[in-house]
Short mmCIF file of C-alpha atoms in Angstrom, two decimals:
data_model
loop_
_atom_site.label_atom_id
_atom_site.label_comp_id
_atom_site.label_asym_id
_atom_site.label_seq_id
_atom_site.Cartn_x
_atom_site.Cartn_y
_atom_site.Cartn_z
CA UNK A 1 83.55 99.74 107.78
CA UNK A 2 83.67 103.15 106.05
CA UNK A 3 84.18 103.15 102.26
CA UNK A 4 85.14 106.09 100.09
CA UNK A 5 84.29 104.71 96.66
CA UNK A 6 83.29 101.63 94.67
CA UNK A 7 84.47 100.90 91.12
CA UNK A 8 83.22 98.41 88.55
CA UNK A 9 85.75 97.81 85.76
CA UNK A 10 85.62 95.83 82.54
CA UNK A 11 88.06 93.01 81.75
CA UNK A 12 90.58 95.53 80.35
CA UNK A 13 90.49 97.61 83.54
CA UNK A 14 88.43 100.48 82.11
CA UNK A 15 85.92 101.91 84.64
CA UNK A 16 82.31 101.17 83.69
CA UNK A 17 80.70 102.70 86.77
CA UNK A 18 82.06 104.29 89.91
CA UNK A 19 80.44 105.84 92.97
CA UNK A 20 82.33 108.35 95.11
CA UNK A 21 80.79 108.27 98.59
CA UNK A 22 83.14 110.50 100.60
CA UNK A 23 85.63 112.09 98.23
CA UNK A 24 88.68 111.57 100.44
CA UNK A 25 90.47 109.30 97.95
CA UNK A 26 91.20 110.65 94.46
CA UNK A 27 89.18 108.83 91.80
CA UNK A 28 92.23 108.90 89.51
CA UNK A 29 93.95 106.36 91.81
CA UNK A 30 92.03 103.58 90.06
CA UNK A 31 94.36 104.00 87.06
CA UNK A 32 97.09 102.24 89.07
CA UNK A 33 94.99 99.10 89.68
CA UNK A 34 95.27 97.23 86.37
CA UNK A 35 99.07 97.70 85.88
CA UNK A 36 99.53 96.53 89.47
CA UNK A 37 97.28 93.50 88.85
CA UNK A 38 99.19 92.50 85.69
CA UNK A 39 102.52 92.90 87.47
CA UNK A 40 101.44 90.70 90.40
CA UNK A 41 100.09 88.04 88.02
CA UNK A 42 103.43 87.90 86.22
CA UNK A 43 105.27 87.60 89.55
CA UNK A 44 102.93 84.82 90.71
CA UNK A 45 102.06 86.82 93.84
CA UNK A 46 98.46 87.79 93.10
CA UNK A 47 96.48 88.66 96.25
CA UNK A 48 93.01 89.99 97.12
CA UNK A 49 94.64 93.20 98.36
CA UNK A 50 96.93 95.25 96.11
CA UNK A 51 98.83 98.34 97.29
CA UNK A 52 100.02 101.51 95.54
CA UNK A 53 101.58 103.96 97.96
CA UNK A 54 99.11 104.54 100.77
CA UNK A 55 96.13 103.42 98.69
CA UNK A 56 95.06 99.76 98.83
CA UNK A 57 92.66 98.06 96.43
CA UNK A 58 90.39 95.37 97.89
CA UNK A 59 88.89 93.63 94.88
CA UNK A 60 86.90 90.65 93.67
CA UNK A 61 86.31 89.18 90.23
CA UNK A 62 82.98 88.13 88.71
CA UNK A 63 82.19 87.12 85.12
CA UNK A 64 83.92 89.79 82.99
CA UNK A 65 83.84 92.49 85.68
CA UNK A 66 86.16 93.71 88.44
CA UNK A 67 84.63 95.04 91.67
CA UNK A 68 87.18 97.16 93.59
CA UNK A 69 87.24 98.98 96.92
CA UNK A 70 90.29 101.28 97.20
CA UNK A 71 91.32 102.16 100.75
CA UNK A 72 93.86 104.56 102.25
CA UNK A 73 95.90 103.55 105.31
CA UNK A 74 98.76 105.08 107.32
CA UNK A 75 102.24 103.73 106.55
CA UNK A 76 102.34 101.67 109.72
CA UNK A 77 99.49 99.58 108.28
CA UNK A 78 100.90 99.55 104.76
CA UNK A 79 104.16 97.77 105.55
CA UNK A 80 102.69 95.00 107.71
CA UNK A 81 99.61 94.40 105.57
CA UNK A 82 101.39 94.37 102.21
CA UNK A 83 104.11 92.04 103.49
CA UNK A 84 101.49 89.73 104.99
CA UNK A 85 99.40 89.56 101.82
CA UNK A 86 102.43 88.98 99.59
CA UNK A 87 103.76 86.20 101.83
CA UNK A 88 100.36 84.58 102.07
CA UNK A 89 99.89 84.67 98.30
CA UNK A 90 103.10 82.66 97.87
CA UNK A 91 102.07 80.10 100.50
CA UNK A 92 98.54 79.71 99.13
CA UNK A 93 95.45 81.37 100.55
CA UNK A 94 93.18 78.35 100.71
CA UNK A 95 95.14 76.21 103.16
CA UNK A 96 96.96 78.50 105.62
CA UNK A 97 94.86 80.20 108.28
CA UNK A 98 97.77 82.01 109.87
CA UNK A 99 97.21 85.10 107.76
CA UNK A 100 93.85 85.59 109.40
CA UNK A 101 95.40 85.98 112.81
CA UNK A 102 98.07 88.37 111.50
CA UNK A 103 95.50 90.53 109.71
CA UNK A 104 93.36 90.61 112.83
CA UNK A 105 96.43 91.67 114.79
CA UNK A 106 96.93 94.56 112.36
CA UNK A 107 93.34 95.60 112.83
CA UNK A 108 92.06 94.19 109.53
CA UNK A 109 89.43 91.51 109.93
CA UNK A 110 88.49 91.40 113.58
CA UNK A 111 85.43 89.47 112.48
CA UNK A 112 82.56 90.25 110.15
CA UNK A 113 80.18 90.36 113.04
CA UNK A 114 81.76 93.47 114.64
CA UNK A 115 81.59 97.09 113.62
CA UNK A 116 84.42 99.63 113.84
CA UNK A 117 83.58 100.43 117.43
CA UNK A 118 84.02 96.79 118.42
CA UNK A 119 80.33 96.09 118.97
CA UNK A 120 78.56 93.02 117.63
CA UNK A 121 76.73 93.17 114.35
CA UNK A 122 74.07 90.94 112.89
CA UNK A 123 74.77 87.67 111.16
CA UNK A 124 77.70 85.61 112.05
CA UNK A 125 81.15 86.91 112.99
CA UNK A 126 83.85 84.48 113.97
CA UNK A 127 87.59 84.84 113.65
CA UNK A 128 87.59 82.63 110.56
CA UNK A 129 85.30 84.89 108.50
CA UNK A 130 88.19 86.69 106.81
CA UNK A 131 89.86 83.38 105.95
CA UNK A 132 86.63 82.13 104.39
CA UNK A 133 86.26 85.32 102.34
CA UNK A 134 89.85 85.02 101.14
CA UNK A 135 89.19 81.40 100.19
CA UNK A 136 86.09 82.52 98.32
CA UNK A 137 88.18 85.17 96.51
CA UNK A 138 90.72 82.49 95.60
CA UNK A 139 88.00 80.40 93.94
CA UNK A 140 86.75 83.46 92.02
CA UNK A 141 90.07 83.80 90.20
CA UNK A 142 88.91 80.97 87.94
CA UNK A 143 86.20 83.27 86.58
CA UNK A 144 86.78 86.11 84.18
CA UNK A 145 86.73 89.82 85.60
CA UNK A 146 86.76 92.91 89.24
CA UNK A 147 84.55 95.15 91.60
CA UNK A 148 86.92 97.60 93.50
CA UNK A 149 86.14 99.74 96.72
CA UNK A 150 88.12 102.91 98.88
CA UNK A 151 88.23 104.38 102.43
CA UNK A 152 90.29 106.96 104.29
CA UNK A 153 89.92 105.02 107.55
CA UNK A 154 91.33 101.72 108.80
CA UNK A 155 88.35 99.73 107.54
CA UNK A 156 87.48 96.18 108.58
CA UNK A 157 88.67 94.17 105.56
CA UNK A 158 86.33 91.22 106.13
CA UNK A 159 83.35 93.58 106.07
CA UNK A 160 84.60 95.20 102.87
CA UNK A 161 84.72 91.82 101.11
CA UNK A 162 81.38 90.83 102.58
CA UNK A 163 79.85 94.06 101.20
CA UNK A 164 81.39 93.54 97.74
CA UNK A 165 80.02 89.99 97.49
CA UNK A 166 76.62 91.21 98.68
CA UNK A 167 76.68 93.90 95.99
CA UNK A 168 77.33 91.25 93.32
CA UNK A 169 74.51 89.13 94.76
CA UNK A 170 72.03 92.06 94.56
CA UNK A 171 73.05 92.84 90.96
CA UNK A 172 72.52 89.19 90.01
CA UNK A 173 69.03 89.28 91.54
CA UNK A 174 68.16 92.23 89.30
CA UNK A 175 69.96 91.30 86.06
CA UNK A 176 70.17 87.46 86.37
CA UNK A 177 73.43 87.43 84.37
CA UNK A 178 75.92 90.02 85.63
CA UNK A 179 78.22 90.92 82.76
CA UNK A 180 79.67 94.05 81.16
CA UNK A 181 76.70 94.27 78.82
CA UNK A 182 74.14 94.11 81.63
CA UNK A 183 75.97 96.92 83.48
CA UNK A 184 76.00 99.12 80.37
CA UNK A 185 72.32 98.44 79.62
CA UNK A 186 71.21 99.18 83.19
CA UNK A 187 73.55 101.93 84.40
CA UNK A 188 70.65 103.99 85.80
CA UNK A 189 69.44 101.22 88.06
CA UNK A 190 73.03 100.33 89.00
CA UNK A 191 73.56 103.88 90.29
CA UNK A 192 70.24 103.71 92.16
CA UNK A 193 71.30 100.44 93.80
CA UNK A 194 74.75 101.77 94.74
CA UNK A 195 73.06 104.75 96.41
CA UNK A 196 70.76 102.49 98.43
CA UNK A 197 73.36 99.84 99.27
CA UNK A 198 75.69 102.40 100.84
CA UNK A 199 75.23 105.88 102.30
CA UNK A 200 78.28 108.12 102.92
CA UNK A 201 80.48 105.05 102.97
CA UNK A 202 78.39 102.92 105.33
CA UNK A 203 76.37 99.86 104.19
CA UNK A 204 72.62 100.36 104.44
CA UNK A 205 69.94 98.15 102.85
CA UNK A 206 71.58 95.07 101.28
CA UNK A 207 68.56 92.74 101.12
CA UNK A 208 67.46 92.34 97.49
CA UNK A 209 63.86 91.58 98.48
CA UNK A 210 63.57 94.90 100.31
CA UNK A 211 65.31 96.84 97.52
CA UNK A 212 62.87 95.41 94.99
CA UNK A 213 59.99 97.04 96.87
CA UNK A 214 60.96 100.48 95.64
CA UNK A 215 63.62 100.02 92.94
CA UNK A 216 61.87 98.18 90.10
CA UNK A 217 63.14 97.37 86.64
CA UNK A 218 61.53 96.18 83.43
CA UNK A 219 63.24 95.73 80.06
CA UNK A 220 66.33 97.71 81.06
CA UNK A 221 64.20 100.65 82.26
CA UNK A 222 63.69 101.87 85.81
CA UNK A 223 60.08 102.24 86.91
CA UNK A 224 59.41 104.68 89.74
CA UNK A 225 56.31 104.56 91.86
CA UNK A 226 55.02 107.04 94.40
CA UNK A 227 57.67 108.98 96.24
CA UNK A 228 57.77 107.33 99.63
CA UNK A 229 60.27 105.75 101.96
CA UNK A 230 59.59 102.01 102.27
CA UNK A 231 58.74 101.07 105.87
CA UNK A 232 61.46 98.41 105.89
CA UNK A 233 64.21 101.03 105.46
CA UNK A 234 63.32 102.88 108.65
CA UNK A 235 62.11 99.81 110.50
CA UNK A 236 64.40 98.09 113.01
CA UNK A 237 63.68 94.81 111.19
CA UNK A 238 64.89 95.82 107.73
CA UNK A 239 64.54 92.32 106.26
CA UNK A 240 60.77 92.02 106.82
CA UNK A 241 57.90 94.28 105.76
CA UNK A 242 54.98 95.09 108.03
CA UNK A 243 51.38 94.16 107.28
CA UNK A 244 52.04 90.68 105.83
CA UNK A 245 48.94 88.45 105.99
CA UNK A 246 48.30 84.79 105.18
CA UNK A 247 45.13 82.72 105.45
CA UNK A 248 47.15 79.72 106.56
CA UNK A 249 50.25 80.30 108.69
CA UNK A 250 53.00 77.73 108.10
CA UNK A 251 56.77 77.31 108.37
CA UNK A 252 58.69 74.70 106.35
CA UNK A 253 62.12 73.72 107.70
CA UNK A 254 64.65 71.87 105.52
CA UNK A 255 67.74 70.42 107.20
CA UNK A 256 70.12 69.60 104.34
CA UNK A 257 73.50 67.94 104.88
CA UNK A 258 76.10 67.46 102.13
CA UNK A 259 78.76 64.77 102.60
CA UNK A 260 82.24 65.54 101.28
CA UNK A 261 84.34 62.39 101.04
CA UNK A 262 87.64 61.33 99.50
CA UNK A 263 88.73 57.68 99.66
CA UNK A 264 92.09 56.46 98.34
CA UNK A 265 92.65 53.35 96.21
CA UNK A 266 93.34 51.24 99.32
CA UNK A 267 89.94 52.07 100.82
CA UNK A 268 91.23 54.49 103.47
CA UNK A 269 89.22 57.68 104.05
CA UNK A 270 91.49 60.68 103.38
CA UNK A 271 88.90 63.41 103.87
CA UNK A 272 85.41 63.42 105.33
CA UNK A 273 83.23 66.28 106.48
CA UNK A 274 79.58 67.26 106.71
CA UNK A 275 78.42 70.68 105.52
CA UNK A 276 74.90 71.44 106.69
CA UNK A 277 72.34 74.18 106.06
CA UNK A 278 68.97 74.89 107.63
CA UNK A 279 66.62 76.58 105.16
CA UNK A 280 63.20 78.02 105.95
CA UNK A 281 60.17 78.80 103.85
CA UNK A 282 58.04 81.17 105.92
CA UNK A 283 54.35 81.95 105.37
CA UNK A 284 53.48 83.82 108.57
CA UNK A 285 51.32 86.88 109.17
CA UNK A 286 52.41 89.95 111.10
CA UNK A 287 55.79 90.26 112.79
CA UNK A 288 56.30 86.87 114.52
CA UNK A 289 59.24 85.83 116.66
CA UNK A 290 60.53 82.30 116.13
CA UNK A 291 62.65 80.17 118.44
CA UNK A 292 64.40 77.13 117.06
CA UNK A 293 65.74 74.35 119.30
CA UNK A 294 68.39 71.86 118.13
CA UNK A 295 70.15 68.97 119.86
CA UNK A 296 73.19 71.22 120.28
CA UNK A 297 75.89 69.66 122.49
CA UNK A 298 76.90 73.00 124.05
CA UNK A 299 73.27 73.67 124.99
CA UNK A 300 72.94 70.19 126.52
CA UNK A 301 76.08 70.82 128.58
CA UNK A 302 74.71 74.16 129.82
CA UNK A 303 71.40 72.57 130.87
CA UNK A 304 72.97 69.39 132.31
CA UNK A 305 71.30 67.02 129.86
CA UNK A 306 72.75 63.80 128.47
CA UNK A 307 75.10 64.38 125.53
CA UNK A 308 74.43 60.98 123.92
CA UNK A 309 72.20 62.24 121.10
CA UNK A 310 73.68 65.71 120.76
CA UNK A 311 75.74 67.21 117.93
CA UNK A 312 78.74 69.53 118.22
CA UNK A 313 78.35 72.20 115.52
CA UNK A 314 81.40 73.99 114.06
CA UNK A 315 81.79 77.12 111.91
CA UNK A 316 78.18 78.17 112.53
CA UNK A 317 77.02 81.08 110.37
CA UNK A 318 73.62 82.76 110.84
CA UNK A 319 71.33 84.94 108.77
CA UNK A 320 71.33 88.56 109.91
CA UNK A 321 67.89 88.12 111.51
CA UNK A 322 69.25 85.89 114.32
CA UNK A 323 69.87 87.58 117.69
CA UNK A 324 73.52 86.71 118.22
CA UNK A 325 73.67 88.01 121.80
CA UNK A 326 70.89 85.60 122.79
CA UNK A 327 72.67 82.71 121.09
CA UNK A 328 75.98 83.57 122.81
CA UNK A 329 74.29 83.64 126.22
CA UNK A 330 72.07 80.55 126.21
CA UNK A 331 72.40 79.01 122.69
CA UNK A 332 68.80 79.96 121.84
CA UNK A 333 68.25 80.62 118.11
CA UNK A 334 65.73 83.48 118.29
CA UNK A 335 64.76 85.57 115.24
CA UNK A 336 62.11 87.51 113.33
CA UNK A 337 62.22 85.79 109.91
CA UNK A 338 62.14 87.32 106.42
CA UNK A 339 59.08 86.44 104.37
CA UNK A 340 59.46 83.51 101.99
CA UNK A 341 62.63 81.47 101.38
CA UNK A 342 65.93 82.11 103.15
CA UNK A 343 68.88 80.26 104.67
CA UNK A 344 68.72 80.55 108.45
CA UNK A 345 72.11 79.02 109.27
CA UNK A 346 74.94 76.84 108.03
CA UNK A 347 77.37 74.65 109.93
CA UNK A 348 80.19 72.16 109.41
CA UNK A 349 81.27 68.97 111.17
CA UNK A 350 84.76 67.56 110.66
CA UNK A 351 84.08 64.00 111.60
CA UNK A 352 84.91 60.53 110.30
CA UNK A 353 81.96 59.68 108.07
CA UNK A 354 81.33 56.10 107.02
CA UNK A 355 80.89 56.09 103.21
CA UNK A 356 77.12 55.92 102.63
CA UNK A 357 77.55 54.31 99.20
CA UNK A 358 80.67 52.17 98.96
CA UNK A 359 82.19 51.50 95.54
CA UNK A 360 84.52 48.67 94.58
CA UNK A 361 85.92 48.63 91.07
CA UNK A 362 88.10 46.41 88.92
CA UNK A 363 89.39 47.93 85.68
CA UNK A 364 91.29 45.58 83.35
CA UNK A 365 92.95 47.07 80.30
CA UNK A 366 94.07 44.67 77.57
CA UNK A 367 96.63 46.42 75.36
CA UNK A 368 95.54 47.16 71.74
CA UNK A 369 92.31 45.28 72.37
CA UNK A 370 89.74 46.19 75.01
CA UNK A 371 89.06 47.42 78.53
CA UNK A 372 86.68 45.66 80.93
CA UNK A 373 85.20 47.41 83.97
CA UNK A 374 83.38 45.86 86.91
CA UNK A 375 81.81 48.16 89.51
CA UNK A 376 80.07 47.01 92.69
CA UNK A 377 78.00 49.51 94.70
CA UNK A 378 76.77 48.87 98.25
CA UNK A 379 74.45 51.00 100.37
CA UNK A 380 75.99 51.37 103.82
CA UNK A 381 73.13 53.30 105.45
CA UNK A 382 70.01 52.23 107.34
CA UNK A 383 67.87 49.61 105.62
CA UNK A 384 64.70 51.64 106.10
CA UNK A 385 66.26 54.55 104.14
CA UNK A 386 66.43 54.84 100.35
CA UNK A 387 68.88 56.85 98.24
CA UNK A 388 67.23 58.53 95.26
CA UNK A 389 68.73 59.66 91.97
CA UNK A 390 72.02 57.79 92.40
CA UNK A 391 74.59 58.49 89.69
CA UNK A 392 77.96 56.72 89.65
CA UNK A 393 80.50 58.23 87.23
CA UNK A 394 83.22 55.74 86.22
CA UNK A 395 86.18 57.10 84.18
CA UNK A 396 87.18 55.31 80.97
CA UNK A 397 90.13 55.83 78.55
CA UNK A 398 89.65 58.73 76.14
CA UNK A 399 90.23 56.48 73.11
CA UNK A 400 87.67 53.82 74.11
CA UNK A 401 84.82 52.95 71.75
CA UNK A 402 82.09 50.34 71.10
CA UNK A 403 80.59 50.36 74.63
CA UNK A 404 78.56 47.44 75.97
CA UNK A 405 76.91 47.38 79.42
CA UNK A 406 75.24 44.95 81.78
CA UNK A 407 73.66 46.13 85.05
CA UNK A 408 71.82 44.31 87.84
CA UNK A 409 69.70 47.43 88.36
CA UNK A 410 69.29 50.81 86.68
CA UNK A 411 70.89 51.81 83.39
CA UNK A 412 74.35 52.79 82.14
CA UNK A 413 75.35 55.17 79.37
CA UNK A 414 78.63 56.31 77.87
CA UNK A 415 79.34 60.07 77.87
CA UNK A 416 82.30 60.46 75.45
CA UNK A 417 82.72 64.22 75.96
CA UNK A 418 83.49 63.56 79.64
CA UNK A 419 85.18 60.14 79.15
CA UNK A 420 82.93 58.53 81.75
CA UNK A 421 80.26 55.87 82.09
CA UNK A 422 77.29 57.08 84.15
CA UNK A 423 75.44 54.34 86.00
CA UNK A 424 72.02 55.66 87.06
CA UNK A 425 69.96 54.01 89.79
CA UNK A 426 66.60 55.60 90.51
CA UNK A 427 66.12 53.98 93.94
CA UNK A 428 68.90 52.45 96.05
CA UNK A 429 67.73 50.93 99.40
CA UNK A 430 70.15 50.72 102.32
CA UNK A 431 72.02 47.43 102.72
CA UNK A 432 71.58 46.46 99.05
CA UNK A 433 74.41 45.62 96.67
CA UNK A 434 74.37 46.04 92.89
CA UNK A 435 76.74 45.27 90.01
CA UNK A 436 77.59 46.91 86.69
CA UNK A 437 79.86 45.54 83.97
CA UNK A 438 81.14 47.53 81.00
CA UNK A 439 83.16 46.49 77.94
CA UNK A 440 84.96 48.92 75.61
CA UNK A 441 87.08 48.42 72.53
CA UNK A 442 90.50 50.07 72.23
CA UNK A 443 92.35 51.15 69.07
CA UNK A 444 95.21 49.00 67.80
CA UNK A 445 97.62 51.95 68.09
CA UNK A 446 98.14 53.08 71.68
CA UNK A 447 98.46 56.73 72.64
CA UNK A 448 101.99 57.78 73.55
CA UNK A 449 101.14 59.80 76.67
CA UNK A 450 100.11 57.98 79.82
CA UNK A 451 96.67 59.02 80.99
CA UNK A 452 95.88 59.69 84.60
CA UNK A 453 93.08 57.79 86.29
CA UNK A 454 90.40 60.14 87.64
CA UNK A 455 88.38 59.05 90.71
CA UNK A 456 84.90 57.58 90.63
CA UNK A 457 82.28 60.18 91.54
CA UNK A 458 78.96 59.46 93.25
CA UNK A 459 75.80 61.59 93.44
CA UNK A 460 72.80 60.74 95.63
CA UNK A 461 70.07 62.10 97.87
CA UNK A 462 68.65 60.35 100.93
CA UNK A 463 65.43 61.88 102.33
CA UNK A 464 64.34 61.64 105.99
CA UNK A 465 67.94 61.02 107.07
CA UNK A 466 70.90 63.01 108.47
CA UNK A 467 74.44 61.72 108.81
CA UNK A 468 75.30 63.89 111.82
CA UNK A 469 72.14 63.05 113.75
CA UNK A 470 71.08 66.70 114.07
CA UNK A 471 67.44 67.13 115.10
CA UNK A 472 64.98 69.99 115.30
CA UNK A 473 63.67 69.61 118.86
CA UNK A 474 61.11 72.40 118.65
CA UNK A 475 60.01 75.49 116.72
CA UNK A 476 58.09 78.05 118.78
CA UNK A 477 56.14 80.73 116.92
CA UNK A 478 55.14 83.78 118.96
CA UNK A 479 52.96 86.56 117.49
CA UNK A 480 50.94 89.22 119.32
CA UNK A 481 47.65 88.20 117.62
CA UNK A 482 48.11 84.68 119.03
CA UNK A 483 47.39 82.72 115.85
CA UNK A 484 48.28 79.04 115.56
CA UNK A 485 50.96 78.09 113.04
CA UNK A 486 52.20 74.73 111.79
CA UNK A 487 55.95 73.98 111.50
CA UNK A 488 56.99 71.21 109.08
CA UNK A 489 60.45 69.62 109.18
CA UNK A 490 62.22 67.69 106.42
CA UNK A 491 65.69 66.09 106.59
CA UNK A 492 67.84 65.44 103.50
CA UNK A 493 71.35 64.01 103.13
CA UNK A 494 73.02 64.47 99.77
CA UNK A 495 76.41 64.00 98.18
CA UNK A 496 78.81 66.91 98.08
CA UNK A 497 82.28 66.34 96.69
CA UNK A 498 82.10 62.53 96.96
CA UNK A 499 85.02 60.72 95.27
CA UNK A 500 86.68 57.31 95.45
CA UNK A 501 90.04 56.79 93.80
CA UNK A 502 90.73 53.69 91.71
CA UNK A 503 93.84 51.51 91.74
#
């Protein structure tokens, strides 16, 4: 990736801040962005890449700001890329992966884990990275405003988007709420950050923890310390400082799995997947190397072990500290960790998941009179496990009133602004079955329009339990001083987008 400039615009398209890194794309080109954006919105063909002549704007939207990266390409790229983006916008970015392959074929998006020379970079890098970034852009359209960026070379588009999102993340770390006002109040520190994030068009230090070592801010003012280059900038391990010391060396590992589930009114599972993350909290002295072992099916196949208790991980994404070449060779997760909290890796499993909390409901609506609701919840997980903080959201008609409830356990309350009854159960053991009944009055005059029936939503958290069966087999901590460190592991399964439709 080689960028020429980065623009931050307000909601009207007026530049708030811009940084010209190379000067090979005219800064006046940004004037074409907003008219082009409005035109595409009216045509219903809005895309994450907009073209004007040989200049292309790669942009994202956050709060009331636009973040834009303009890029220049030869005509042979313009025709294919513009046609591809326009066609994909009409089909819908979120569902069709074919655009990824076409963009890769054009040279845009060969994977976020590779640089322009084709070599591997740090932190993830599969063929689906560009698709995921486009999907993320698609979700951002529901927010309110862009950041735009430019290059005179055939830049890797997936890396451009990755850099723009990282820039937003760093700004949020500094300003908490990233809006037009926070940019105007802190333009000095924004320029300082843009200078450190990128040098002559190439990304440099993008870790907010490292940037905060030498770019400090208090009450909208920049505080400067002694003039020195932080060791982490010149160090090969840019995400960790040297000289860290702790009296007690410990590592806390959280394996968190979210269950996404959609069940139709007949009880058939339409969608089920597990999205997992492994988060670490590191309190280790010096510059240790860590090696994490999982019950990875590919690893078990390589070593000739039984695959009975192994897990096949999909869409694995690592923190930049992980040595990807080592993982590709022998599936060993080896890394020098950042200090404190960070997400080591994420993964996904598209598998048929048995609903952990099964809901049966009967909703009887008596015209001009009342509506009666009966909900039965059953824990379909191991008896020795307990689900905590269970919340079952049951939709009710918008004109219902005079609620009355009866529950076998927990409590129920009516939330009129959301048109739901929330049944809260503090502790829900596996194998148990509970009942809730609700009674609402209805007005004598019925509404003319027919209301839809939203699904029942369920929230829960089950500690010491994973749906996929993933296990941390070992955590080796190697440091030249030879100190002893304690690794602690915790497993959590929680609800993601967990919905059951009603008949």
